[in-house]
Coordinates of C-alpha atoms in Angstrom, one line a residue:
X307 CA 0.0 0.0 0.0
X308 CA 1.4 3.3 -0.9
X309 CA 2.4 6.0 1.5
X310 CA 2.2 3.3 4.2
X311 CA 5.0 3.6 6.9
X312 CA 7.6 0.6 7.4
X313 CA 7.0 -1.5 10.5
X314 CA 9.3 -0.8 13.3
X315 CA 12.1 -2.3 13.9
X316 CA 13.8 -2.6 17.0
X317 CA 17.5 -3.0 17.4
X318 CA 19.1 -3.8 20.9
X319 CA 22.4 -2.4 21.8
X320 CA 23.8 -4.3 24.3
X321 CA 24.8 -3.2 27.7
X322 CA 29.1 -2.2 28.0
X323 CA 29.5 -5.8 29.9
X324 CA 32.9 -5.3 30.3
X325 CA 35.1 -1.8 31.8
X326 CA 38.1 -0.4 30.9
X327 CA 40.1 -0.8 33.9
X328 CA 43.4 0.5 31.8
X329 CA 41.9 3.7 30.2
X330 CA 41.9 7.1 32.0
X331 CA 38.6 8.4 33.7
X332 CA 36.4 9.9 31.8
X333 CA 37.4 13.5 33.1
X334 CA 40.9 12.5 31.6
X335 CA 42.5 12.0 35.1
X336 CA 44.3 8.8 36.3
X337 CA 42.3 6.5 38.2
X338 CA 43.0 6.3 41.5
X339 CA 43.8 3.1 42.4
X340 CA 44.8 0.5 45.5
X341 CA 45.5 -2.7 46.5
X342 CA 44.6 -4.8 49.3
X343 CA 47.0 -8.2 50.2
X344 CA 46.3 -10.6 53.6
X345 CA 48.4 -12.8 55.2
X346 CA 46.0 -15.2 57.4
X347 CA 49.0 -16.3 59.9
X348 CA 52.1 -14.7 61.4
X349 CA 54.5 -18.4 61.1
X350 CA 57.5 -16.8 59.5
X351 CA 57.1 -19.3 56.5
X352 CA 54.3 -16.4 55.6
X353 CA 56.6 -13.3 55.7
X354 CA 58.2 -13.3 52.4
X355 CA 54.5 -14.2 50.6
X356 CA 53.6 -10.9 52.7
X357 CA 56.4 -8.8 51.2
X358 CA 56.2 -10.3 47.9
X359 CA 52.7 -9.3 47.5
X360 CA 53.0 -5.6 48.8
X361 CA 56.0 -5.0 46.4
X362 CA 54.5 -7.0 43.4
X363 CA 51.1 -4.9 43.9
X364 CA 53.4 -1.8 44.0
X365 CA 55.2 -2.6 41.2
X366 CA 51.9 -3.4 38.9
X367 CA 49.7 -0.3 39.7
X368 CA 53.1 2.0 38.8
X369 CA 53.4 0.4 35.8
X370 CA 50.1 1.2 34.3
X371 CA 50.5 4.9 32.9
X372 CA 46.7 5.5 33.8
X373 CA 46.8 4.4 37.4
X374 CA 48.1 6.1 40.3
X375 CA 49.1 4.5 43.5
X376 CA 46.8 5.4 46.3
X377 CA 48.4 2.7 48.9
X378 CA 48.7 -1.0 49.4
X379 CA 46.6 -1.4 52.1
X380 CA 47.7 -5.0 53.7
X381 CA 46.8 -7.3 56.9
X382 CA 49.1 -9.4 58.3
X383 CA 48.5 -12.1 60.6
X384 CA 44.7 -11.5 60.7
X385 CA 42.0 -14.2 59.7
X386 CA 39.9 -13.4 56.9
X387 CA 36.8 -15.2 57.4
X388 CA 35.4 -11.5 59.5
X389 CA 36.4 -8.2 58.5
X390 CA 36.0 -6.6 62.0
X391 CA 39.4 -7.4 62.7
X392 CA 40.8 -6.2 59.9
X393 CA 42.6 -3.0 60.4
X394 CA 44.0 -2.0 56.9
X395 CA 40.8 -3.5 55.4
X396 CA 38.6 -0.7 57.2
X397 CA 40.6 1.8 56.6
X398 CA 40.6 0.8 52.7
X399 CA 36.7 0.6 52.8
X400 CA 36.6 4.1 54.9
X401 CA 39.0 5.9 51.9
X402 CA 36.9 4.4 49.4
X403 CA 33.9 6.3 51.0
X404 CA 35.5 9.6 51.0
X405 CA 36.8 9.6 47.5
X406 CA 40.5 8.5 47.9
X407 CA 39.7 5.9 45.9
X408 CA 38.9 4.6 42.3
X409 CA 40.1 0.8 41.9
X410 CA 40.6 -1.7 44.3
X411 CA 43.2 -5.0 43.1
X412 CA 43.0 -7.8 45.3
X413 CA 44.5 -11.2 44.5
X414 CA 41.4 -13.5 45.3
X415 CA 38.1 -13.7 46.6
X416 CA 39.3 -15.8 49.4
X417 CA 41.7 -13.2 50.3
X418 CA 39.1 -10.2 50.1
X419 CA 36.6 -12.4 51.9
X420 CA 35.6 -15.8 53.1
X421 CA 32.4 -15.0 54.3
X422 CA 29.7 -14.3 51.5
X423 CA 27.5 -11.9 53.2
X424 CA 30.3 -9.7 54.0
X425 CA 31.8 -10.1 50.7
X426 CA 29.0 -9.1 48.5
X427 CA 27.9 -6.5 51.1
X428 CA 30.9 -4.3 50.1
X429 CA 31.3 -5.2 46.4
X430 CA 27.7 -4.0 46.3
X431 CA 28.6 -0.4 48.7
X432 CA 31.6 0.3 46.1
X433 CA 30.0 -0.5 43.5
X434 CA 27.1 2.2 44.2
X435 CA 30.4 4.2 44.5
X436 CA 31.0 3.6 41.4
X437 CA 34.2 2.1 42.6
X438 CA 35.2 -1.0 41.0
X439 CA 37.3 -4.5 42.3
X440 CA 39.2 -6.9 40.4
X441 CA 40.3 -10.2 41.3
X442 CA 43.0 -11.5 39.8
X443 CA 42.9 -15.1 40.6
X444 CA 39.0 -15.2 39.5
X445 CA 39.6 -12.7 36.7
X446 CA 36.4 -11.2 37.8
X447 CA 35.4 -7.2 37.4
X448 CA 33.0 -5.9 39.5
X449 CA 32.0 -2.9 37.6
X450 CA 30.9 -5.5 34.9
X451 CA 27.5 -6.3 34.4
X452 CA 27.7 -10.2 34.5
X453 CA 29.9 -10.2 37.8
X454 CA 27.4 -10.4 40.6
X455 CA 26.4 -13.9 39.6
X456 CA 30.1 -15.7 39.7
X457 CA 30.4 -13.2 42.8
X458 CA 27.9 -14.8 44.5
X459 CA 29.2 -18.5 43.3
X460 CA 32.4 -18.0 44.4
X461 CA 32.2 -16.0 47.7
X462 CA 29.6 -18.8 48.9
X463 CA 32.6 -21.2 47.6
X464 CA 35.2 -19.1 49.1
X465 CA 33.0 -19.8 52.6
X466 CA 32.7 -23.2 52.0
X467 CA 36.3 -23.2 52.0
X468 CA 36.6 -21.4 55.1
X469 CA 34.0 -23.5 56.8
X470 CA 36.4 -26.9 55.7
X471 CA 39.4 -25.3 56.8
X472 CA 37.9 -24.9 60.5
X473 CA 36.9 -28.1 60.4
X474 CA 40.0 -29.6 58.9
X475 CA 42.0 -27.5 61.7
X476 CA 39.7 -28.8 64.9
X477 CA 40.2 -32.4 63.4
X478 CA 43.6 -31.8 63.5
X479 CA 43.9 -30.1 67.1
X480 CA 41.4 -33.0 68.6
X481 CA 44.2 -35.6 67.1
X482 CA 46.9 -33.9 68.9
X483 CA 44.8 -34.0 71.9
X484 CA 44.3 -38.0 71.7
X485 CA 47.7 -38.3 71.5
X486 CA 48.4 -36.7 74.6
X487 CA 49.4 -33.1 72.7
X488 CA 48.8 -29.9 74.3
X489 CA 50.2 -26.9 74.0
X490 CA 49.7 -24.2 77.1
X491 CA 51.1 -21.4 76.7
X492 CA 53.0 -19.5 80.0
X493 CA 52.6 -15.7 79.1
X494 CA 49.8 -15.1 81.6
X495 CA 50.3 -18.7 83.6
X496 CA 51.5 -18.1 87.2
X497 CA 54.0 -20.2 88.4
X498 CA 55.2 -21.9 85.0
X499 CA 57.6 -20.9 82.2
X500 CA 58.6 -22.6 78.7
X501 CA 61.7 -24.0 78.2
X502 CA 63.3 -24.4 74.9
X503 CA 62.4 -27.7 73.8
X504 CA 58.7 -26.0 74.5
X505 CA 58.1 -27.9 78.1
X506 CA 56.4 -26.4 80.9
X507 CA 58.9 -25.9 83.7
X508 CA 58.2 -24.5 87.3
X509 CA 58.8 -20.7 88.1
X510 CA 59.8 -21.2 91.9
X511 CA 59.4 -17.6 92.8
X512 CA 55.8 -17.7 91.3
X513 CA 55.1 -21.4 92.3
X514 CA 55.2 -19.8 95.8
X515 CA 52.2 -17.6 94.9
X516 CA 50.3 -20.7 94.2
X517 CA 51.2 -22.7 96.7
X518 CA 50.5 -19.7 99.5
X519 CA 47.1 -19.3 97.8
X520 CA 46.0 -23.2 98.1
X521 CA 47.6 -23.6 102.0
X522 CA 45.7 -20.5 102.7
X523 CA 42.2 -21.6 101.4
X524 CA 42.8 -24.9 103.5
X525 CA 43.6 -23.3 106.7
X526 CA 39.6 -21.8 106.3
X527 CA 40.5 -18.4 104.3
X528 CA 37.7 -17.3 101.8
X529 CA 39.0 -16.6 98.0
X530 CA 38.0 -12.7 98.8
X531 CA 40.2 -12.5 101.7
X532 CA 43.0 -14.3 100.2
X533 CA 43.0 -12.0 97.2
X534 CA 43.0 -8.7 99.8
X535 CA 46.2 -10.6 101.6
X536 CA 48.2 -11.1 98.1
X537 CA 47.1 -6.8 97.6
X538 CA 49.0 -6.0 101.0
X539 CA 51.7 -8.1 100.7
X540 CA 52.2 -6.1 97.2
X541 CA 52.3 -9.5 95.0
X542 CA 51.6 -9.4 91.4
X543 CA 49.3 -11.1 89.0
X544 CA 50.9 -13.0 86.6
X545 CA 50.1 -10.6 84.3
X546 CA 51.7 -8.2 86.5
X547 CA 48.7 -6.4 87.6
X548 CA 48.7 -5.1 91.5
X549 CA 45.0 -6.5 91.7
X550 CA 43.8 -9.7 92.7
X551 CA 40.1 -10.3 92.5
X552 CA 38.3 -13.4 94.3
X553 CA 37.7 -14.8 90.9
X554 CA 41.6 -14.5 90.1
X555 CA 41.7 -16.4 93.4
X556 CA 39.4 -18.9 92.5
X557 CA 40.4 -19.8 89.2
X558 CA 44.0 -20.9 90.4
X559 CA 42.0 -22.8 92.9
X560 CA 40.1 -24.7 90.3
X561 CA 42.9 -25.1 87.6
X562 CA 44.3 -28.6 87.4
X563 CA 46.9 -27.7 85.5
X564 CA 49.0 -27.0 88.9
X565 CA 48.4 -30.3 89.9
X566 CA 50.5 -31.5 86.6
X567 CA 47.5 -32.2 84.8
X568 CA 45.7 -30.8 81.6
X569 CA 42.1 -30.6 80.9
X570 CA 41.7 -29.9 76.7
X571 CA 39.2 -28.4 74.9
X572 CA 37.7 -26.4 78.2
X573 CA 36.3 -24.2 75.4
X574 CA 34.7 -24.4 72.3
X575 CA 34.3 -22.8 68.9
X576 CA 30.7 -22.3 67.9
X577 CA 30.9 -20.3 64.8
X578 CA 33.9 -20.4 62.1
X579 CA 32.6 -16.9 60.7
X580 CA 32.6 -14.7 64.1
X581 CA 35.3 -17.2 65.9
X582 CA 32.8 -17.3 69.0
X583 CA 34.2 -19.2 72.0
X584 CA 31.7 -20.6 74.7
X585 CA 32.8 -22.6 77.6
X586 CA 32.5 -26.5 76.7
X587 CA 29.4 -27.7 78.6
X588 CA 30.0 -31.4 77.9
X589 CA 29.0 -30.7 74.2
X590 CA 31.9 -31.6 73.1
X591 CA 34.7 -34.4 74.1
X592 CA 37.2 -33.1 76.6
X593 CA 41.0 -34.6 76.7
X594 CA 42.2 -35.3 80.1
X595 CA 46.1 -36.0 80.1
X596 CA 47.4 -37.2 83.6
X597 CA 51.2 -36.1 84.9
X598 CA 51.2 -34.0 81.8
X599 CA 54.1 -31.3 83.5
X600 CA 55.6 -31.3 87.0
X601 CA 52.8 -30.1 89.8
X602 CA 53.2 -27.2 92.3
X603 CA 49.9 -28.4 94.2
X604 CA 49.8 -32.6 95.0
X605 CA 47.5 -34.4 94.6
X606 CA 46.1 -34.3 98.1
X607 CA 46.3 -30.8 98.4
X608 CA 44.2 -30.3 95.0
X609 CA 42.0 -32.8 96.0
X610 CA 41.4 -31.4 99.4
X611 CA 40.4 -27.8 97.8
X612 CA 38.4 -29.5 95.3
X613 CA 36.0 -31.2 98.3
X614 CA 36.4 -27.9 100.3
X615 CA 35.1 -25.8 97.4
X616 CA 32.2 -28.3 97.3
X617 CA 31.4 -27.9 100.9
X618 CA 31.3 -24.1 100.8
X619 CA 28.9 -23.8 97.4
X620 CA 26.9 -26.6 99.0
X621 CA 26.0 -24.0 101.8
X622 CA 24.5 -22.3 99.0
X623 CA 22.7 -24.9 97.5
X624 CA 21.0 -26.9 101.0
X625 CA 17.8 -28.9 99.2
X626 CA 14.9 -26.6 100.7
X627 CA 16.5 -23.7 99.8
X628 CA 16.0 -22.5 103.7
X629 CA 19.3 -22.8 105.1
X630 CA 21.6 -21.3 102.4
X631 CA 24.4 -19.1 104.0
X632 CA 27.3 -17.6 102.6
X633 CA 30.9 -18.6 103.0
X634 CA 32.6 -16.6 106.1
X635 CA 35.7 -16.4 108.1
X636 CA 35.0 -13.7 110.5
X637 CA 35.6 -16.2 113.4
X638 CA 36.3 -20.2 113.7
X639 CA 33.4 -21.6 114.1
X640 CA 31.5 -19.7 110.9
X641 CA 30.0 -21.9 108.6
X642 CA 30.3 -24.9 110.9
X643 CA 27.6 -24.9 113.6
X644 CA 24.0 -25.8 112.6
X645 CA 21.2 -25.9 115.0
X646 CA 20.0 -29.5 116.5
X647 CA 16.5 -28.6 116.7
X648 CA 15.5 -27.5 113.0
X649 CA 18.7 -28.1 111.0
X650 CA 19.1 -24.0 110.6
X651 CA 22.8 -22.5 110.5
X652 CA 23.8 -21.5 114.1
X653 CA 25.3 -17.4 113.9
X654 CA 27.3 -15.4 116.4
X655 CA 25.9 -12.8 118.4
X656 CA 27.1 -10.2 121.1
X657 CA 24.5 -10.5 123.9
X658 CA 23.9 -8.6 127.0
X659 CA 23.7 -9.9 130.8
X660 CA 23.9 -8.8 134.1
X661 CA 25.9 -9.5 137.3
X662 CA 26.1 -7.6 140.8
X663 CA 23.6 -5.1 139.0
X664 CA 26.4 -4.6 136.0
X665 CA 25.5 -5.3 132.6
X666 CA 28.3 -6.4 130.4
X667 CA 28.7 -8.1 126.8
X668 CA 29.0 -11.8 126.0
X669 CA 29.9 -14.0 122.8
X670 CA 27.3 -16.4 122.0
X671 CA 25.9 -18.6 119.0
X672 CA 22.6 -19.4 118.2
X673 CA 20.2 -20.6 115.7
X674 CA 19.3 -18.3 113.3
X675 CA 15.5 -18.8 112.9
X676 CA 15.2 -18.7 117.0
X677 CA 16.5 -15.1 116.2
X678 CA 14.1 -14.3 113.2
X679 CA 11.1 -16.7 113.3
X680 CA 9.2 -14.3 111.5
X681 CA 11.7 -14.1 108.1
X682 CA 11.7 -17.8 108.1
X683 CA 8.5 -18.6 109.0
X684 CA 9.8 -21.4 111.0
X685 CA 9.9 -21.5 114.8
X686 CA 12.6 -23.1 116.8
X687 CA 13.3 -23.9 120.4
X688 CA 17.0 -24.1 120.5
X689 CA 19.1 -22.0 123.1
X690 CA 22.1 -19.7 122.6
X691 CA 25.3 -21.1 124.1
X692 CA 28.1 -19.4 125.3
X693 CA 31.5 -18.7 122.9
X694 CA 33.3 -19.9 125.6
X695 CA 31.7 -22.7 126.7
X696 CA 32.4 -24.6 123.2
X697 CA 35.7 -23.5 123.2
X698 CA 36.6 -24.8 126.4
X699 CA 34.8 -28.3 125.9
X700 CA 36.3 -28.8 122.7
X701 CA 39.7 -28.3 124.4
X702 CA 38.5 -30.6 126.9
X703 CA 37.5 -33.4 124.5
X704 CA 40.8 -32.9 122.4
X705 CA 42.6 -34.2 125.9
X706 CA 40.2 -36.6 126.2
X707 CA 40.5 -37.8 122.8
X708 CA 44.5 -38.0 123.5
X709 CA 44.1 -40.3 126.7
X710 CA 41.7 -42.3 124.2
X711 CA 44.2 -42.6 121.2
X712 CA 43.5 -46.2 120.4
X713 CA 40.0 -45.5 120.9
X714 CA 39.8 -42.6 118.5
X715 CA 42.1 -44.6 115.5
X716 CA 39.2 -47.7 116.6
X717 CA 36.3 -46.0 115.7
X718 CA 38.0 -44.3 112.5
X719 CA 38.8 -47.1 111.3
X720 CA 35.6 -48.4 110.8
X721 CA 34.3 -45.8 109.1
X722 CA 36.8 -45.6 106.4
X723 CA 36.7 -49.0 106.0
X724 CA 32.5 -48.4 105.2
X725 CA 33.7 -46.0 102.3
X726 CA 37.0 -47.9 100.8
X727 CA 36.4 -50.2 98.1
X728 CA 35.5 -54.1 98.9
X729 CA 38.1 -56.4 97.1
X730 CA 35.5 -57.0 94.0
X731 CA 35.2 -53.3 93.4
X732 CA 39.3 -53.0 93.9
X733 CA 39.8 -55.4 90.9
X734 CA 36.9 -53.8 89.0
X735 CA 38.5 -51.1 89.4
X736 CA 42.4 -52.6 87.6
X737 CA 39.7 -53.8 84.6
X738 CA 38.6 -50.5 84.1
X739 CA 41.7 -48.7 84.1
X740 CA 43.6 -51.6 81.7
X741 CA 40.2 -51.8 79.2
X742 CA 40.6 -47.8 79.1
X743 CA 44.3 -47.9 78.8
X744 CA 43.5 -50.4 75.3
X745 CA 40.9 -48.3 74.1
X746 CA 42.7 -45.3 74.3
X747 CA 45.9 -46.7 72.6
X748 CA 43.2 -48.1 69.4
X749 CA 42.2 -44.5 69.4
X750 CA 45.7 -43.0 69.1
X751 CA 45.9 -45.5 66.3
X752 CA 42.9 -44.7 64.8
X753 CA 43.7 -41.7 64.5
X754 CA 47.0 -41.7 63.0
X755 CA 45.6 -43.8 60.0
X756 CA 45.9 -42.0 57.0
X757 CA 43.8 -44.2 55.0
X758 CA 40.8 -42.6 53.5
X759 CA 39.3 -45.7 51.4
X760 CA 38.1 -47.2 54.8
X761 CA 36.9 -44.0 56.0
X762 CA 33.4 -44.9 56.9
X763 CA 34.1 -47.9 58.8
X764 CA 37.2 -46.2 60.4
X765 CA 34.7 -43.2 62.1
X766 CA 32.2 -45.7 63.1
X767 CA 34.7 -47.6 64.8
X768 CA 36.2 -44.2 66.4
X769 CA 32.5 -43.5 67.8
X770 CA 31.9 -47.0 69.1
X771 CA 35.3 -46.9 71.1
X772 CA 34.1 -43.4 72.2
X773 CA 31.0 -44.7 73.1
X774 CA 32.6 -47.6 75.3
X775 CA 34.9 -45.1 76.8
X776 CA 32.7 -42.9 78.2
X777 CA 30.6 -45.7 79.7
X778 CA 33.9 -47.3 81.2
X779 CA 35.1 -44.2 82.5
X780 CA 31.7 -43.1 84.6
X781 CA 31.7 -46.5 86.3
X782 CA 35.4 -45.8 86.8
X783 CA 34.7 -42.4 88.3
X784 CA 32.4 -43.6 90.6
X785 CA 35.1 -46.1 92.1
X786 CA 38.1 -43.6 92.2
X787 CA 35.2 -40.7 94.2
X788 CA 34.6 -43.6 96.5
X789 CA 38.0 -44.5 96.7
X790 CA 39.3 -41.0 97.1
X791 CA 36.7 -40.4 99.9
X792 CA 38.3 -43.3 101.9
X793 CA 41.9 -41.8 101.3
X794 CA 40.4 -38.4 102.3
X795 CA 39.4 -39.3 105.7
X796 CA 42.6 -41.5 106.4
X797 CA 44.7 -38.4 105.9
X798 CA 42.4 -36.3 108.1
X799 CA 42.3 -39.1 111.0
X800 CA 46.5 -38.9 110.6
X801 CA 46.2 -34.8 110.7
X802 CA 43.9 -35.5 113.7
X803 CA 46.3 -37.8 115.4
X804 CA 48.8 -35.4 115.0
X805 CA 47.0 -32.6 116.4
X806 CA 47.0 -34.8 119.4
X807 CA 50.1 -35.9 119.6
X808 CA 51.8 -32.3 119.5
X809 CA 49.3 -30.6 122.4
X810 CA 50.8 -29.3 125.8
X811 CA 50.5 -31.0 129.0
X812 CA 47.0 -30.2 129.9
X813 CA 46.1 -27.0 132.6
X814 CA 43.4 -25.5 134.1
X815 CA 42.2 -22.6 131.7
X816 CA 44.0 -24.2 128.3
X817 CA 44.1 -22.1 125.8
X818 CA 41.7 -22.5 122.5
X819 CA 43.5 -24.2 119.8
X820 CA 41.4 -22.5 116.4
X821 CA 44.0 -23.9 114.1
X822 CA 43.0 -27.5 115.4
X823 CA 39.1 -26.7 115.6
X824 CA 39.2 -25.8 111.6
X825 CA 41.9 -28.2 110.4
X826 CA 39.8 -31.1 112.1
X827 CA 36.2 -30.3 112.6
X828 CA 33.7 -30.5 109.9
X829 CA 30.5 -29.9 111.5
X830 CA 28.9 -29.0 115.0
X831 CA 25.7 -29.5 115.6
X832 CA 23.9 -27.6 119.2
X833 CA 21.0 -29.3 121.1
X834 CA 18.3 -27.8 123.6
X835 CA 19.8 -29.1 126.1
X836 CA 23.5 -27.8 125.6
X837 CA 24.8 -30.8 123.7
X838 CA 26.7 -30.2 120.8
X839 CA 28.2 -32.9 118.8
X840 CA 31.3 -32.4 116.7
X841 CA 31.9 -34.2 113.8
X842 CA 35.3 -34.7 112.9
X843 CA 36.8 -35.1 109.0
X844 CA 37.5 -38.4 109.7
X845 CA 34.4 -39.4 109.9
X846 CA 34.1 -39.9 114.3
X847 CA 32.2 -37.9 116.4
X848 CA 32.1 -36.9 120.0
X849 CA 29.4 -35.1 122.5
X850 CA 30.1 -32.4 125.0
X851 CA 28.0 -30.5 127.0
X852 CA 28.3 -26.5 126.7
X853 CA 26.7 -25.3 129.7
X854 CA 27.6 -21.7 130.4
X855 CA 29.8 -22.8 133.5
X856 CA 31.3 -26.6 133.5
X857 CA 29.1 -29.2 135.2
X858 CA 30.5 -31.2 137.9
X859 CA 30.8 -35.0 136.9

């Protein structure tokens, strides 16, 4: 038809997919442009891949005629799955924001960024910037139009790596641990140094610290008050700090390690990204390694803390919740006297009485509910007795108990024969330790075997063996707290003895002997009628009668 107008015809001109990284900007200036180089470990093997890549980055952008060199911005020593870290990196992204910056040249995804969120996150910030980065490893531009899609693939690859590594490296640490590895390091660790074959070695002058802190504690001193005594005395941490806290305190008190042993994998890794550390729970296994290092504490001593520390947070933690009382040393017998009548902790009081139409002041200790029924809501009939009524019948008994030797070692006797281990449980107790001793030597083998064709029947054998283990080693525990209980009160009834053995000839008003009260008593319990029994740590106990002035026999 004439004078009819052609149909239209669309043509498409495709999008500029790739940029000109070489050429000028378009205002005829040189681009502006940086580099950015990490080094994920500070082992010296990595120092010259460190220089290297600063020069060779150096060298490249200077050789471009439309570049200039802003600045190599590099990390060394810093992991790259987070950027928070990251000094250099931050300081990259925070000139890129105020214009510095044109071009970025990094040498890999990986080294950029393992984690994808982050890694996309500021691609995507420069590139609204209009700031472009190229990876050379990848060959990837991200002013380009197809970039963001192999971006994506690769930083979530570059993750995966990451996330393989971390596992790789924990596989690796938990084998070391099997085999009896560990590496503790003595910066910060009071009373040890490195020597240098890398074995621990005791610092004597600092050992002293320790051992101070652990005699202290078992002669009846609170962690607070031991910590205010190190202050005076003007000792340092072992960080060289002039305060101790009562948790500094407490966590030499609870650290096996001076006992020459080594508890692994106390903490744990939760994330590979953020590197977040939580205290192991018993969600993961723990290694214990026996006589890893030479001890400071024994064995004794760290097991006589160990019960002690249980004694004081059970105060705490009494089943009705009614009785709970906090740990104090203001006077001997804190923490140790409990009320006959209704089980209530017994407290001290200053009291007021009268003679010859004076009034004067007097020690006493009684129940705490008879003293507020009304907080408790309980009531109580139990009497206040006299400070120095239980101080002199305790001295009395203590001679008694010396005229009585064979009596007191007699009655002792028997009860740590109730708690130590019949002769079926003692040879239980050799199977357990030899079965433990095999399955922990298949382990170490296990482990060592480099063999990856068997590798499904090699990890379910590893869990089976784990399995077995833990199930050997609970019944094992069991025995050895039994056992140790036994041992426990056959070195009190020897501590008792001694007590004993090294008192004065007895006299009329004898002294009060607190250091024997604490070191031997471990509970006293006052009646309605002025009898109090003490129970003794190893395991005997002996009535008195506390009446205000001593009844004639």
């Amino acid at each position: 038809m004439s004078g009819s107008r052609p149909s239209p015809r669309v043509k498409v001109i495709p999008a500029k997919v790739r940029t000109d990284r070489n050429a000028l900007n378009p205002d005829g200036k040189r681009k502006r442009v940086a580099a950015y180089a990490r080094i994920s470990t500070n082992e010296e093997s990595q120092v010259g891949s460190y220089e290297l890549q600063v020069a060779h980055y150096t060298d490249f952008i200077k050789s471009n005629p439309s570049w200039e060199l802003v600045k190599v911005y590099a990390d060394y020593g810093i992991s790259g799955t987070s950027t928070k870290n990251r000094v250099e990196f931050q300081k990259l992204i925070q000139d890129c924001v105020v214009g510095k910056i044109d071009y970025i040249i990094t040498k890999s995804i990986s080294r950029f960024a393992r984690n994808t969120l982050d890694c996309l996150r500021y691609i995507r910030e420069l590139k609204a910037l209009k700031i472009g980065i190229f990876f050379e490893k990848e060959n990837i531009d991200t002013l380009d139009a197809k970039s963001e899609l192999f971006l994506t693939i690769l930083s979530s690859m570059a993750q995966e790596e990451s996330r393989s590594i971390s596992e790789n490296t924990k596989w690796g640490v938990q084998k070391r641990f099997q085999r009896g590895i560990a590496h503790i390091p003595t910066t910060y660790f009071l009373g040890y140094d490195t020597d240098e074959e890398g074995n621990l070695v005791i610092n004597e002058e600092q050992a002293a610290i320790v051992r101070r802190i652990y005699q202290e504690f078992l002669e009846g001193k609170g962690t607070a008050t031991i910590a205010k005594g190190l202050m005076k005395d003007r000792i340092l941490t072992a960080r060289g700090r002039k305060t101790w806290t009562s948790d500094s305190v407490y966590k030499i008190l609870t650290n096996e390690k001076f006992a020459g042993h080594a508890l692994l994998q106390k903490t744990i890794t939760v994330d590979f990204l953020t590197h977040k550390r939580i205290r192991n729970d018993g969600s993961e296994r723990q290694y214990f390694i026996r006589n890893h290092h030479p001890a400071i504490i024994s064995d004794e001593d760290w097991n006589a803390v160990q019960q002690e520390m249980k004694r004081r947070s059970k105060m705490l933690r009494d089943p009705d919740g009614k009785y709970a009382q906090v740990y104090s040393n203001v006077s001997y017998f804190s923490n140790i006297l409990y009320c006959g009548e209704c089980g209530s902790p017994v407290v001290r009081r200053r009291l007021t009485s009268e003679r010859n139409g004076e009034k004067y002041l007097y020690t006493a200790w009684q129940c705490r509910v008879k003293i507020h029924p009304k907080k408790y809501d309980i009531q109580c009939c139990g009497r206040h007795v006299w400070e120095s009524a239980l101080e002199r019948e305790f001295m009395d008994l203590l001679y008694e108990m010396k005229e009585n030797r064979e009596q007191v070692i007699k009655d002792a006797t028997e009860t740590i024969a109730e708690y130590d281990l019949s002769d079926l449980e003692k040879e239980r107790l050799a199977v357990l330790d030899e079965k433990l001793e095999t399955i922990n030597e298949r382990l170490v083998e296990l482990t060592d075997n480099t063999d990856t064709s068997v590798g499904g029947v090699y990890e379910a054998t590893i869990r089976h063996l784990y399995y077995e283990q833990e199930m050997l080693q609970a019944e094992l525990d069991d025995l050895k707290e039994k056992q140790q209980e036994s041992n426990h009160l056959a070195k009190k009834l020897t501590e008792l003895l001694g007590y004993l053995d090294e008192l004065d000839e007895r006299t009329e008003n004898q002294p009060f002997r607190a250091d024997i009260f604490q070191q031997t008593v471990q509970r006293g319990i006052i009646y309605y009628s002025y009898e109090v029994t003490f129970e003794f740590k190893c395991g005997i106990s002996r009535k008195v009668i506390a009446t205000r002035v001593k009844e004639e026999e």
